[in-house]
Coordinates of C-alpha atoms in Angstrom, one line a residue:
Chain A
M247 CA 7.8 3.3 -1.4
C248 CA 4.4 1.8 -2.4
H249 CA 2.6 3.9 0.2
Q250 CA 4.3 7.1 -0.9
T251 CA 3.6 6.4 -4.5
V252 CA -0.1 5.9 -4.0
S253 CA -0.3 8.9 -1.7
L254 CA 1.1 11.1 -4.5
V255 CA -1.4 9.5 -6.9
A256 CA -4.3 10.0 -4.6
R257 CA -3.5 13.6 -4.2
H258 CA -3.3 14.0 -8.0
L259 CA -6.6 12.3 -8.6
E260 CA -8.3 14.2 -5.8
A261 CA -7.0 17.6 -7.0
S262 CA -8.6 16.7 -10.4
G263 CA -12.0 15.9 -9.0
I264 CA -11.9 12.2 -8.3
P265 CA -12.4 11.1 -4.6
T266 CA -10.1 8.4 -3.3
V267 CA -9.4 6.2 -0.4
I268 CA -6.1 4.4 0.4
M269 CA -6.2 1.0 2.1
G270 CA -2.8 0.9 3.7
C271 CA -0.6 -0.6 6.5
A272 CA 2.1 2.2 6.7
K273 CA 0.3 5.0 8.5
D274 CA 3.2 7.2 9.0
I275 CA 4.3 7.4 5.4
V276 CA 0.8 8.2 4.1
E277 CA 0.0 10.8 6.8
H278 CA 3.4 12.4 6.4
C279 CA 2.7 12.9 2.7
G280 CA -0.9 14.1 3.4
V281 CA -3.8 12.4 1.7
P282 CA -7.6 12.8 1.6
R283 CA -8.6 9.5 3.1
L284 CA -6.8 6.5 4.6
L285 CA -8.1 3.2 6.0
F286 CA -5.2 2.0 8.1
S287 CA -4.9 -1.7 9.0
D288 CA -2.3 -2.3 11.7
F289 CA -1.1 -5.4 9.9
P290 CA 2.2 -6.4 8.4
L291 CA 2.9 -4.7 5.1
G292 CA 1.2 -6.8 2.3
N293 CA -2.1 -7.2 4.2
Q294 CA -3.8 -3.9 3.4
A295 CA -6.9 -5.7 2.1
G296 CA -7.3 -8.1 5.1
R297 CA -6.0 -11.3 6.6
P298 CA -4.8 -14.2 4.4
F299 CA -7.5 -16.7 3.6
D300 CA -10.0 -14.9 5.8
V301 CA -12.9 -13.6 3.6
R302 CA -14.7 -12.1 6.6
S303 CA -11.6 -10.0 7.5
Q304 CA -11.2 -8.9 3.9
K305 CA -14.9 -8.0 3.6
E306 CA -14.9 -6.0 6.7
T307 CA -11.7 -4.2 5.6
L308 CA -13.3 -3.2 2.3
E309 CA -16.5 -2.2 3.9
L310 CA -14.7 0.2 6.2
A311 CA -12.7 1.6 3.3
L312 CA -16.0 2.3 1.5
R313 CA -17.5 4.0 4.5
V314 CA -14.4 6.2 4.8
L315 CA -14.9 7.1 1.1
E316 CA -18.5 8.0 1.7
S317 CA -18.3 9.8 5.0
A318 CA -14.9 11.5 5.5
P319 CA -15.7 15.1 6.5
A320 CA -12.3 16.6 5.5
P321 CA -8.9 15.7 4.1
R322 CA -6.4 13.8 6.3
T323 CA -9.2 11.5 7.5
T324 CA -7.6 8.4 8.9
V325 CA -9.7 5.5 10.2
Q326 CA -7.9 2.6 11.9
S327 CA -9.5 -0.8 11.4
P328 CA -10.4 -2.4 14.7
Q329 CA -8.9 -5.7 13.5
R330 CA -5.7 -6.9 15.3
W331 CA -3.0 -9.0 13.6
A332 CA -2.2 -10.8 16.9
D333 CA -2.9 -10.4 20.6
D334 CA 0.9 -10.1 21.1
P335 CA 2.2 -6.9 19.3
S336 CA 5.8 -8.0 19.4
W337 CA 5.7 -8.7 15.6
K338 CA 6.0 -4.9 15.1
R339 CA 9.5 -4.9 16.4
D340 CA 10.9 -7.0 13.6
F341 CA 10.6 -4.8 10.5
N342 CA 14.1 -3.4 9.7
D343 CA 15.3 -4.4 13.2
L344 CA 18.8 -3.0 13.4
T345 CA 19.7 -5.3 16.4
K346 CA 19.5 -8.2 13.9
L347 CA 21.8 -6.7 11.3
S348 CA 25.0 -8.7 11.0
P349 CA 27.9 -7.5 8.8
E350 CA 26.9 -10.2 6.2
I351 CA 23.3 -9.0 6.2
I352 CA 24.5 -5.4 5.8
A353 CA 26.6 -6.3 2.8
E354 CA 23.8 -8.2 1.3
R355 CA 21.3 -5.4 1.8
R356 CA 23.7 -2.8 0.3
K357 CA 24.1 -4.9 -2.8
E358 CA 20.4 -5.4 -3.2
F359 CA 19.7 -1.7 -2.7
D360 CA 22.4 -0.5 -5.1
E361 CA 21.1 -3.0 -7.7
V362 CA 17.6 -1.6 -7.4
K363 CA 18.8 2.0 -7.8
S364 CA 20.9 1.2 -10.8
I365 CA 18.1 -0.7 -12.6
A366 CA 15.6 2.2 -11.9
K367 CA 18.2 4.7 -13.1
A368 CA 18.8 2.8 -16.3
K369 CA 15.1 2.4 -17.0
R370 CA 14.5 6.2 -16.4
E371 CA 17.3 7.0 -18.8
S372 CA 16.3 4.6 -21.5
Chain B
M128 CA -18.8 -5.1 11.5
T129 CA -16.9 -5.6 14.7
T130 CA -19.0 -4.4 17.7
I131 CA -17.4 -2.9 20.7
S132 CA -18.2 -4.6 24.0
P133 CA -19.0 -2.5 27.1
D134 CA -16.0 -3.9 29.0
I135 CA -13.5 -2.7 26.4
A136 CA -13.1 0.5 28.4
R137 CA -11.8 -1.6 31.3
A138 CA -9.4 -3.7 29.2
A139 CA -5.7 -3.9 30.3
I140 CA -3.4 -1.2 29.0
T141 CA -1.3 -2.5 26.1
S142 CA 2.5 -2.1 25.7
D143 CA 4.0 1.3 24.7
D144 CA 5.4 -0.1 21.4
D145 CA 1.9 -1.4 20.4
V146 CA 1.5 1.5 17.9
A147 CA 1.6 1.9 14.2
I148 CA 5.1 0.9 13.0
P149 CA 7.3 4.0 12.4
Y150 CA 8.4 3.0 8.9
M151 CA 10.1 6.3 8.0
Q152 CA 12.2 6.2 11.1
R153 CA 13.1 2.6 10.7
T154 CA 14.0 3.1 7.1
R155 CA 16.1 6.1 7.9
D156 CA 18.0 4.2 10.6
C157 CA 18.5 1.3 8.3
Y158 CA 20.0 3.5 5.5
L159 CA 22.4 5.0 8.0
A160 CA 23.3 1.5 9.3
L161 CA 23.9 0.4 5.7
G162 CA 26.4 3.3 5.4
Y163 CA 24.4 5.7 3.3
G164 CA 25.0 9.2 4.7
N165 CA 22.2 11.0 2.9
P166 CA 18.8 10.0 4.4
Y167 CA 15.9 9.6 2.0
R168 CA 13.6 12.6 1.9
W169 CA 9.9 11.5 2.1
A170 CA 7.2 13.4 0.4
H171 CA 5.5 15.9 2.7
F172 CA 2.9 18.5 2.0
A173 CA 1.1 21.1 4.1
D174 CA -2.0 21.2 1.9
V175 CA -4.1 18.3 1.0
P176 CA -6.8 18.3 -1.8
F177 CA -10.2 17.0 -1.1
T178 CA -13.2 16.1 -3.3
P179 CA -16.3 14.9 -1.6
L180 CA -18.0 11.8 -3.1
K181 CA -20.8 13.2 -5.3
T182 CA -22.4 10.0 -6.6
P183 CA -24.0 7.7 -4.0
L184 CA -21.7 4.6 -3.7
D185 CA -24.5 2.2 -4.9
Q186 CA -24.5 4.1 -8.2
A187 CA -20.8 4.9 -8.3
R188 CA -18.2 3.3 -10.6
V189 CA -15.2 2.4 -8.4
T190 CA -11.8 1.9 -9.9
L191 CA -9.0 -0.1 -8.2
I192 CA -5.3 1.0 -8.4
T193 CA -2.6 -1.4 -7.2
T194 CA 1.1 -1.5 -6.8
A195 CA 1.3 -5.2 -7.5
A196 CA 3.1 -6.4 -10.6
P197 CA 1.9 -8.6 -13.4
F198 CA 3.7 -12.0 -13.1
Q199 CA 6.7 -12.2 -15.5
P200 CA 7.8 -15.8 -16.1
E201 CA 11.3 -14.7 -17.0
A202 CA 11.9 -12.5 -14.0
G203 CA 12.8 -15.1 -11.3
D204 CA 11.0 -16.1 -8.1
Q205 CA 7.9 -14.1 -7.6
G206 CA 6.0 -16.6 -5.5
P207 CA 4.9 -16.6 -1.9
R208 CA 7.9 -16.0 0.4
A209 CA 10.2 -15.1 -2.5
P210 CA 13.0 -12.8 -1.5
Y211 CA 13.0 -9.2 -2.6
N212 CA 13.0 -9.3 -6.5
A213 CA 14.0 -6.1 -8.2
R214 CA 13.8 -7.8 -11.6
A215 CA 10.0 -8.2 -11.2
K216 CA 9.5 -4.4 -10.9
F217 CA 7.6 -2.5 -13.6
Y218 CA 8.3 1.1 -14.7
Q219 CA 5.2 2.1 -16.6
V220 CA 1.6 2.4 -15.7
Y221 CA -0.3 -0.7 -16.9
S222 CA -4.0 -1.5 -17.1
I223 CA -5.8 -4.9 -17.2
P224 CA -9.5 -5.8 -17.6
S225 CA -11.2 -6.0 -14.2
D226 CA -13.4 -8.9 -15.3
S227 CA -10.3 -11.1 -15.5
V228 CA -8.6 -13.0 -12.7
P229 CA -5.2 -11.3 -12.9
D230 CA -1.9 -12.9 -11.7
L231 CA -0.4 -10.0 -9.8
R232 CA 2.5 -10.5 -7.4
I233 CA 4.3 -8.4 -4.8
S234 CA 7.8 -9.9 -4.8
H235 CA 9.1 -6.5 -6.1
V236 CA 8.2 -4.5 -3.0
G237 CA 9.2 -4.5 0.6
Y238 CA 6.3 -6.3 2.2
D239 CA 6.7 -8.0 5.6
R240 CA 8.3 -11.2 4.6
R241 CA 8.8 -12.4 8.1
H242 CA 5.2 -12.1 9.3
T243 CA 3.3 -12.7 6.1
S244 CA 3.8 -14.7 2.9
A245 CA 1.7 -13.1 0.0
E246 CA 0.1 -16.5 -0.6
D247 CA -3.4 -15.1 -0.8
I248 CA -3.8 -12.3 -3.5
N249 CA -6.9 -11.0 -1.6
T250 CA -4.7 -9.7 1.2
Y251 CA -3.1 -7.1 -1.2
L252 CA -5.7 -6.9 -4.0
P253 CA -9.3 -6.4 -2.9
L254 CA -10.6 -7.3 -6.4
A255 CA -12.7 -10.4 -5.5
R256 CA -14.2 -8.5 -2.5
L257 CA -15.0 -5.5 -4.8
K258 CA -16.7 -7.8 -7.3
E259 CA -18.8 -9.1 -4.5
A260 CA -19.6 -5.6 -3.4
A261 CA -20.7 -4.8 -7.0
V262 CA -23.0 -7.9 -7.2
A263 CA -24.4 -7.0 -3.8
G264 CA -25.2 -3.5 -4.9
R265 CA -22.9 -1.9 -2.3
I266 CA -21.1 -0.1 -5.2
G267 CA -22.7 0.7 -8.5
A268 CA -20.0 -1.0 -10.6
L269 CA -16.3 -1.9 -10.6
G270 CA -14.3 0.1 -13.2
P271 CA -13.7 -1.8 -16.4
R272 CA -9.9 -1.8 -15.7
I273 CA -7.5 -2.2 -12.8
H274 CA -4.5 0.1 -13.1
G275 CA -1.0 -0.6 -11.9
A276 CA 1.1 2.2 -10.3
P277 CA 4.9 1.8 -10.6
T278 CA 6.5 2.3 -7.2
N279 CA 9.4 4.7 -7.5
R280 CA 11.9 6.3 -5.2
S281 CA 11.7 9.5 -7.3
H282 CA 8.7 11.7 -6.3
R283 CA 9.1 13.6 -9.6
T284 CA 8.7 10.5 -11.7
T285 CA 5.5 9.7 -9.9
V286 CA 4.1 13.2 -9.9
D287 CA 5.1 14.2 -13.4
L288 CA 4.6 10.9 -15.3
D289 CA 2.7 8.2 -13.5
A290 CA 0.0 10.2 -11.6
P291 CA -1.2 12.0 -14.8
A292 CA -1.2 8.7 -16.7
L293 CA -3.3 7.1 -14.0
L294 CA -5.7 10.1 -13.9
R295 CA -6.2 9.9 -17.6
R296 CA -7.0 6.2 -17.5
C297 CA -9.5 6.7 -14.6
Q298 CA -11.2 9.5 -16.5
E299 CA -11.4 7.3 -19.6
D300 CA -13.0 4.7 -17.4
G301 CA -15.6 7.1 -16.1
S302 CA -14.4 6.5 -12.5
D303 CA -16.5 8.2 -9.8
A304 CA -14.1 7.1 -7.0
V305 CA -10.8 5.3 -6.7
I306 CA -9.5 2.8 -4.2
L307 CA -5.7 2.6 -3.9
A308 CA -4.1 -0.5 -2.4
P309 CA -0.3 -0.2 -1.8
S310 CA 1.7 -3.1 -0.5

């Protein structure tokens, strides 16, 4: 939900006259919402600002985001960082991989999900 | 910056699933597999607002918005590799001085726990790199505060409450541009 949240916020800021750029790893969610500018890093969620303990990767990621901010010609500008997480792209198959969902994992995930929803509901109502 | 070598055009074709991960589809499939009949409706708009950057970046005040959460000692494991931790979530916009070294964590969101560990804050919060960019003169200045955006399944909560609160704070800070870093 993080990517959707900031996409909605970026739209709001932009409509009020403040230019924005999103640094994100979930391209589909951001583009589906529709935002002014996205720097997409094709990395596991959580690495939107660059690789762990790799200052050069982080610097290059930020620099590219700044260039997108400066030079996007129109809304829905997405630039994909040329950095790759790994030569082997098989890591991309693992996120929410249904073939690995055992009945125990399903029960656990349901519990987790219901708990999150009830906490959020209680907070909203309080 | 990475330069492109001339022989890149002759590189081997990569596999068909070497594309941006289809998170919406995977999430939908996962909800169905968990037994929820009603798939989540993602935000989707035909029109997109756009404001060109008016101030040159080397004179611009740039503000950072994050979805990371301030560490809460009483809220359980929020460290690297911590399992998903709903107790560590926050529900209201927060702001902290950008000249601090904040302790912000991401155990409350669905980052990729299998392929990354959240050990290095700089992978999800470009604060240190932004400070360097300000010192180097690449940006005019970093905004005086970092703002935290609560992640919420409800579009309406975000649009009606959190986005206006964030706008107000960015205006108070005199922000010329905003970088948003979702985990």
